[in-house]
Coordinates of C-alpha atoms and ligand atoms in Angstrom, one line a residue:
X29 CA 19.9 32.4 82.8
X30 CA 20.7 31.3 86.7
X31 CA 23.2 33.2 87.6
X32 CA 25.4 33.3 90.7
X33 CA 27.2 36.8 91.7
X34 CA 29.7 36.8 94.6
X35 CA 31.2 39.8 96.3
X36 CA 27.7 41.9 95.2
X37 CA 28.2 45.0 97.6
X38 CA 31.1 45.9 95.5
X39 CA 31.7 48.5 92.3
X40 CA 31.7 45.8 89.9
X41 CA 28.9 43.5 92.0
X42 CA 26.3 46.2 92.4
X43 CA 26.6 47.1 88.9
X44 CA 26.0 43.6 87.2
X45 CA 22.9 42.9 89.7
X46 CA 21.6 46.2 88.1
X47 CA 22.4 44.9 84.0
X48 CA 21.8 41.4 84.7
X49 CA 17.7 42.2 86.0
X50 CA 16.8 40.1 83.3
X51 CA 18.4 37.1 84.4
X52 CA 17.5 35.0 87.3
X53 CA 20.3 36.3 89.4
X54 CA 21.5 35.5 92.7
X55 CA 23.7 38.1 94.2
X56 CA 26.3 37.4 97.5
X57 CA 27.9 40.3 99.5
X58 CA 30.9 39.3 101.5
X59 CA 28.5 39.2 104.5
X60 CA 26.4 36.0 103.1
X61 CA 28.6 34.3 101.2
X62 CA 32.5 34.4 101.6
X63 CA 34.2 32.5 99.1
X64 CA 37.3 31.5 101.4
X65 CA 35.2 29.6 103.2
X66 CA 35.3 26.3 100.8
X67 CA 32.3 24.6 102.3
X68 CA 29.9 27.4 102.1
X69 CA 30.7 27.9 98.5
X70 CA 30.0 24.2 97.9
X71 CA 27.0 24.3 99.7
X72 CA 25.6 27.4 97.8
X73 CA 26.5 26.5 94.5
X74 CA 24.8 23.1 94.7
X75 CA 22.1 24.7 96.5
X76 CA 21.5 26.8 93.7
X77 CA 22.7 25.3 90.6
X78 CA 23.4 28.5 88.9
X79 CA 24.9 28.2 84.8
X80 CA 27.0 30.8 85.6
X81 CA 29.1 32.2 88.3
X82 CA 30.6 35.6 88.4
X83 CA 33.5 36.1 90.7
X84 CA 33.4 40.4 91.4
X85 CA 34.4 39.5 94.7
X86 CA 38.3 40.6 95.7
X87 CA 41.0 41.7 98.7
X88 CA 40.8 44.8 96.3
X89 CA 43.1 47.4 98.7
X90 CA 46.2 47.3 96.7
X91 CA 48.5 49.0 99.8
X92 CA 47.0 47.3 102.3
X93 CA 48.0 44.1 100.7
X94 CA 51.5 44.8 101.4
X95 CA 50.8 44.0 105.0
X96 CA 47.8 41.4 104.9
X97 CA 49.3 38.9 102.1
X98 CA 48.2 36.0 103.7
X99 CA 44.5 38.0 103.5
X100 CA 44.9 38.7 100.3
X101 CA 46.6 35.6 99.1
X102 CA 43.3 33.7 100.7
X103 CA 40.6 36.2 99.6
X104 CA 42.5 36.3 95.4
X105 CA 43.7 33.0 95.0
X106 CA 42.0 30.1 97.8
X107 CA 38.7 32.0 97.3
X108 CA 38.6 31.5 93.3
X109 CA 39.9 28.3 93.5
X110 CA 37.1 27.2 95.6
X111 CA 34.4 28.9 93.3
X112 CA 36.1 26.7 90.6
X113 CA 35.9 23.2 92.2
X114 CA 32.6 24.2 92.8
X115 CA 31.1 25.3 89.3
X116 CA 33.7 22.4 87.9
X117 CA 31.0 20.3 90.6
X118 CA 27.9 21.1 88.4
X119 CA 29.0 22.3 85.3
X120 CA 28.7 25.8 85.6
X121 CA 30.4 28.5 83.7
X122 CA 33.1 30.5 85.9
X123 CA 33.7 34.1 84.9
X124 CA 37.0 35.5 87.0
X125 CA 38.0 39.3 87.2
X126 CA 41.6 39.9 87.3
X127 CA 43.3 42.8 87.2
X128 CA 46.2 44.6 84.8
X129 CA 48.4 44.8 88.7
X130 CA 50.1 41.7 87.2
X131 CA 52.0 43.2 84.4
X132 CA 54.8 45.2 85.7
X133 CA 54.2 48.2 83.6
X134 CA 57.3 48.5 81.6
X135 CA 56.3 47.5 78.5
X136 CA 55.4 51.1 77.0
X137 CA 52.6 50.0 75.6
X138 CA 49.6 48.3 75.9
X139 CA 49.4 44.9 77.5
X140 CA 48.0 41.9 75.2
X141 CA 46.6 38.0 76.9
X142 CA 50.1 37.1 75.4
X143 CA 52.3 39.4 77.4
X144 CA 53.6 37.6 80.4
X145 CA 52.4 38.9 83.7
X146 CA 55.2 40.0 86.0
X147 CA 53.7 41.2 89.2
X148 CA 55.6 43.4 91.2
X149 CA 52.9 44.4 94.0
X150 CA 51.4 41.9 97.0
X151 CA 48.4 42.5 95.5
X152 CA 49.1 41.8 91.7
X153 CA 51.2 38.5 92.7
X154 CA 47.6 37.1 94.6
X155 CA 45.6 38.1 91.7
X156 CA 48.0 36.1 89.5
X157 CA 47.7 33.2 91.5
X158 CA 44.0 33.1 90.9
X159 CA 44.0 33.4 87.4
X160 CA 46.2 30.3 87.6
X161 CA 44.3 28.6 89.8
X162 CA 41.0 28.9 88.1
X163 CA 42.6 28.1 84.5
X164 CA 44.4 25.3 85.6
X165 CA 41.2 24.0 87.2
X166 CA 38.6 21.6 85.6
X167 CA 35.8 24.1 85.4
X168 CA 34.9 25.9 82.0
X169 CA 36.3 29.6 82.6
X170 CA 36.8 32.6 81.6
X171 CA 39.2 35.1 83.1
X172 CA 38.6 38.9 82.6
X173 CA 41.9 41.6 82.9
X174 CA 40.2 44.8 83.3
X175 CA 41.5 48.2 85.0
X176 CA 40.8 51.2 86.4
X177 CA 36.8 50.8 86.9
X178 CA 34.7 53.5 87.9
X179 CA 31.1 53.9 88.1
X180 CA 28.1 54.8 90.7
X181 CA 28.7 52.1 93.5
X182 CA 31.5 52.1 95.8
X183 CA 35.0 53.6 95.9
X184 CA 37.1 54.7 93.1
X185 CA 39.6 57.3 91.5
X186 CA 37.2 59.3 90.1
X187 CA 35.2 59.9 93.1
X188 CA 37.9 60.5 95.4
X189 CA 39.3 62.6 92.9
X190 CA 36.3 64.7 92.5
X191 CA 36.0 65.0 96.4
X192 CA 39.4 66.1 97.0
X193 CA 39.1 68.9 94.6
X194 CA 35.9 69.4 95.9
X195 CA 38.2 70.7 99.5
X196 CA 39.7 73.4 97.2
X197 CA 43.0 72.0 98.1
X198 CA 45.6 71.6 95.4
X199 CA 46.1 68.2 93.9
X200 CA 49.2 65.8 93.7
X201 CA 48.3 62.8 90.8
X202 CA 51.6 61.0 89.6
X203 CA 51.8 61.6 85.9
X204 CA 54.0 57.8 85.2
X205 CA 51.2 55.5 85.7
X206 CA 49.2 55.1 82.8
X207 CA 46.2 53.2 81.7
X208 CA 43.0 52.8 80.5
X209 CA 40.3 53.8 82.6
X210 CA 36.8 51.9 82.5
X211 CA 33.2 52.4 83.4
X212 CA 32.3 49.4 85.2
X213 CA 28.6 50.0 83.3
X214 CA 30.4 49.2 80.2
X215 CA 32.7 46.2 81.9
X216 CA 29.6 44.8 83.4
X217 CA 27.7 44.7 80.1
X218 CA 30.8 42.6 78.4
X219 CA 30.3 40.3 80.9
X220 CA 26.5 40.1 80.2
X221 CA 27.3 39.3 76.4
X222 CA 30.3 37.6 77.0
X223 CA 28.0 35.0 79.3
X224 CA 26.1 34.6 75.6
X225 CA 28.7 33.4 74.2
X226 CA 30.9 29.8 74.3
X227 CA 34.3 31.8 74.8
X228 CA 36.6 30.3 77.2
X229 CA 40.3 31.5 78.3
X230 CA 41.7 34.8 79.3
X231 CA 40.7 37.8 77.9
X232 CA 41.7 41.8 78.3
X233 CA 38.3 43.9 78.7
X234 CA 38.8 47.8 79.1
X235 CA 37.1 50.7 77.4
X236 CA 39.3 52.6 74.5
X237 CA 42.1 54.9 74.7
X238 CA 45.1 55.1 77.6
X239 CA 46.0 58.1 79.9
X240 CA 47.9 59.1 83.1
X241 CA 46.3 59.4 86.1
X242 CA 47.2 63.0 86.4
X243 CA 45.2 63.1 82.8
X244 CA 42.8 61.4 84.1
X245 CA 42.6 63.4 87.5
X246 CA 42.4 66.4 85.0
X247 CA 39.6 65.5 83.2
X248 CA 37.6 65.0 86.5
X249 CA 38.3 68.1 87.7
X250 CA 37.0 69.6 84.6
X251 CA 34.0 69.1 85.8
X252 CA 32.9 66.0 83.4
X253 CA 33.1 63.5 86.6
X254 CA 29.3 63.7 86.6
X255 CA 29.3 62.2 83.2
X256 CA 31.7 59.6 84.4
X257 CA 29.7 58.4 87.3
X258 CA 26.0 58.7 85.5
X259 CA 24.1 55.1 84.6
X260 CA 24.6 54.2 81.3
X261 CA 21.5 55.3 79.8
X262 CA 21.1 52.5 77.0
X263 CA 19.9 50.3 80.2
X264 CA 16.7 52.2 80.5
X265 CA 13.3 50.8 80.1
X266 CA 15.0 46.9 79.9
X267 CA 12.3 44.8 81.1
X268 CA 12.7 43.9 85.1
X269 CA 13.4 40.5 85.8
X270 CA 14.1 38.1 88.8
X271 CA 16.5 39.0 91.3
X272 CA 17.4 36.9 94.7
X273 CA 19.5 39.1 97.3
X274 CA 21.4 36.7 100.0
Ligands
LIG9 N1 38.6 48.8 91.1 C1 39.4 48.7 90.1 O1 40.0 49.7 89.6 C2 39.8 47.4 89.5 C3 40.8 47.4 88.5 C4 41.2 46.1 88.0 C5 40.6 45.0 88.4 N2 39.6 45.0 89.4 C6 39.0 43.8 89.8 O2 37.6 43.9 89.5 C7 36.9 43.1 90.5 C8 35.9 44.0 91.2 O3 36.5 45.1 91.7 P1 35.6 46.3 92.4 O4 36.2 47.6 92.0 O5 34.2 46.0 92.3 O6 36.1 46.0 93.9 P2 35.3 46.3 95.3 O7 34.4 47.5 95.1 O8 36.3 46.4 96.4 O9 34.4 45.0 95.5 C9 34.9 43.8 95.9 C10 33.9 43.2 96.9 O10 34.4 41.9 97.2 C11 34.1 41.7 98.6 N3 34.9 40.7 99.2 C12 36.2 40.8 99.6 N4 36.6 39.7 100.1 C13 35.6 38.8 100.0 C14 35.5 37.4 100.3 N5 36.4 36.7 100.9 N6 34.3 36.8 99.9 C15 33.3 37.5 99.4 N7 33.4 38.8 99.1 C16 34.5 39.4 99.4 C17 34.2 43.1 99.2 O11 33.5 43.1 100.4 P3 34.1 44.0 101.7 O12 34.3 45.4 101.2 O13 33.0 43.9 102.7 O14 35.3 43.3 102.1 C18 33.7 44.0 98.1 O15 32.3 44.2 98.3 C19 38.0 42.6 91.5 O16 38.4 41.3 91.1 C20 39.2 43.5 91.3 O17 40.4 42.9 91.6 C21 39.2 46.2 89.9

């Protein structure tokens, strides 16, 4: 399958250009293709006529957002709206990552697609947005709700976790936040199969089981966070396929 992959120097880009080898994928950083800028996405998706397009691109600093709305409003909302036109252009599939930030937490338990999203951070509201955007546009879409991801590429709790306690310094993880925390090996390869498939809508896509992040940051200090951060071994020996880096 032709595939289009923006924000590819990310956690979750890096790691779907590594599962997706078989495909014929053409993978964007922020640096060649930035999907604020409307025209460029227009150009590049008729340019390369991809069935599918995977948005893993994201204003993903959740404090910083508190400060740069307008950034982050642009970069979560304007830029998946334009992907949308765009795929809506030639009849591409859009799949949209989104985050659990627009729940407000106080449910108790887990979040379903039928909870209504109340987002209480800068961040959570722009995510929002885009969701809306893309579902409310004309292209055939599918929104993904996934949370805490962790893997090889990039920053992320577990590795800054496991470097902290690497300083011998105590530790200070707030035990109220919980969730469920998800190799971004195993999110990436949903997406892969999820591609497969005719499904449309918004979905929820996290691995099993819910903890706190002190629980979490416990676990890592145990020493497994070698496990956490190793490839996922069923990928080896797939057959290599075409790959176009921009
Ligand atoms: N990480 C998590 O725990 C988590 C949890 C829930 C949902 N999500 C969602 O999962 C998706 C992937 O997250 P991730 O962990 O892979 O994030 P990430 O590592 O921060 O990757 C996001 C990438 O998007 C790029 N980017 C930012 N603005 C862009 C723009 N305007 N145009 C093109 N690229 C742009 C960034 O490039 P620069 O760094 O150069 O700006 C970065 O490489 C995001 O939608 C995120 O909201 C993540």
């Amino acid at each position: 399958m032709r595939i289009l992959v923006t924000g590819a120097g990310g956690q979750l880009g890096c790691e779907l250009v590594a599962i997706l080898r078989e495909d014929d994928v053409h993978a964007f950083d922020h640096r060649t293709l930035d999907i604020t800028n409307e025209a460029a996405v227009v150009a590049t998706v008729r340019q390369i006529r991809p069935e599918c397009i995977i948005n893993a691109a994201a204003f993903n600093d959740v404090d910083g957002a508190e400060t740069a709305e307008q950034a982050a409003f642009t970069a979560n909302a304007q830029g998946p709206a334009n992907l949308a036109r765009a795929a809506a252009g030639i009849d591409a599939a859009l799949i949209h990552v989104s985050t659990d930030y627009v729940f407000d937490g106080r449910k108790g338990t887990a979040y379903t697609e039928d909870d209504v999203p109340n987002p209480l951070s800068v961040y959570g509201r722009s995510e929002y947005e885009g969701e809306r955007r893309v579902l409310e546009s004309k292209a055939r879409v599918c929104v993904l709700r996934t949370a805490w991801l962790y893997g090889r590429h990039g920053k992320n709790f577990v590795k800054a976790i496991r470097d902290a306690a690497g300083k011998g310094r105590p530790l200070r993880v707030v035990a109220d936040q919980v969730g469920s925390p998800t190799a971004v090996a195993d999110f990436a390869e949903a997406i892969a199969r999820l591609m497969q498939t005719p499904a449309r809508g918004l979905f929820h896509v996290v691995n099993a089981g819910a903890c706190s992040r002190q629980e979490f940051a416990k676990a890592i200090v145990r020493g497994r966070s070698r496990w956490f951060l190793s490839p996922a071994p069923r990928l080896a020996g797939r057959r290599a396929g075409r790959r176009t880096a921009h």
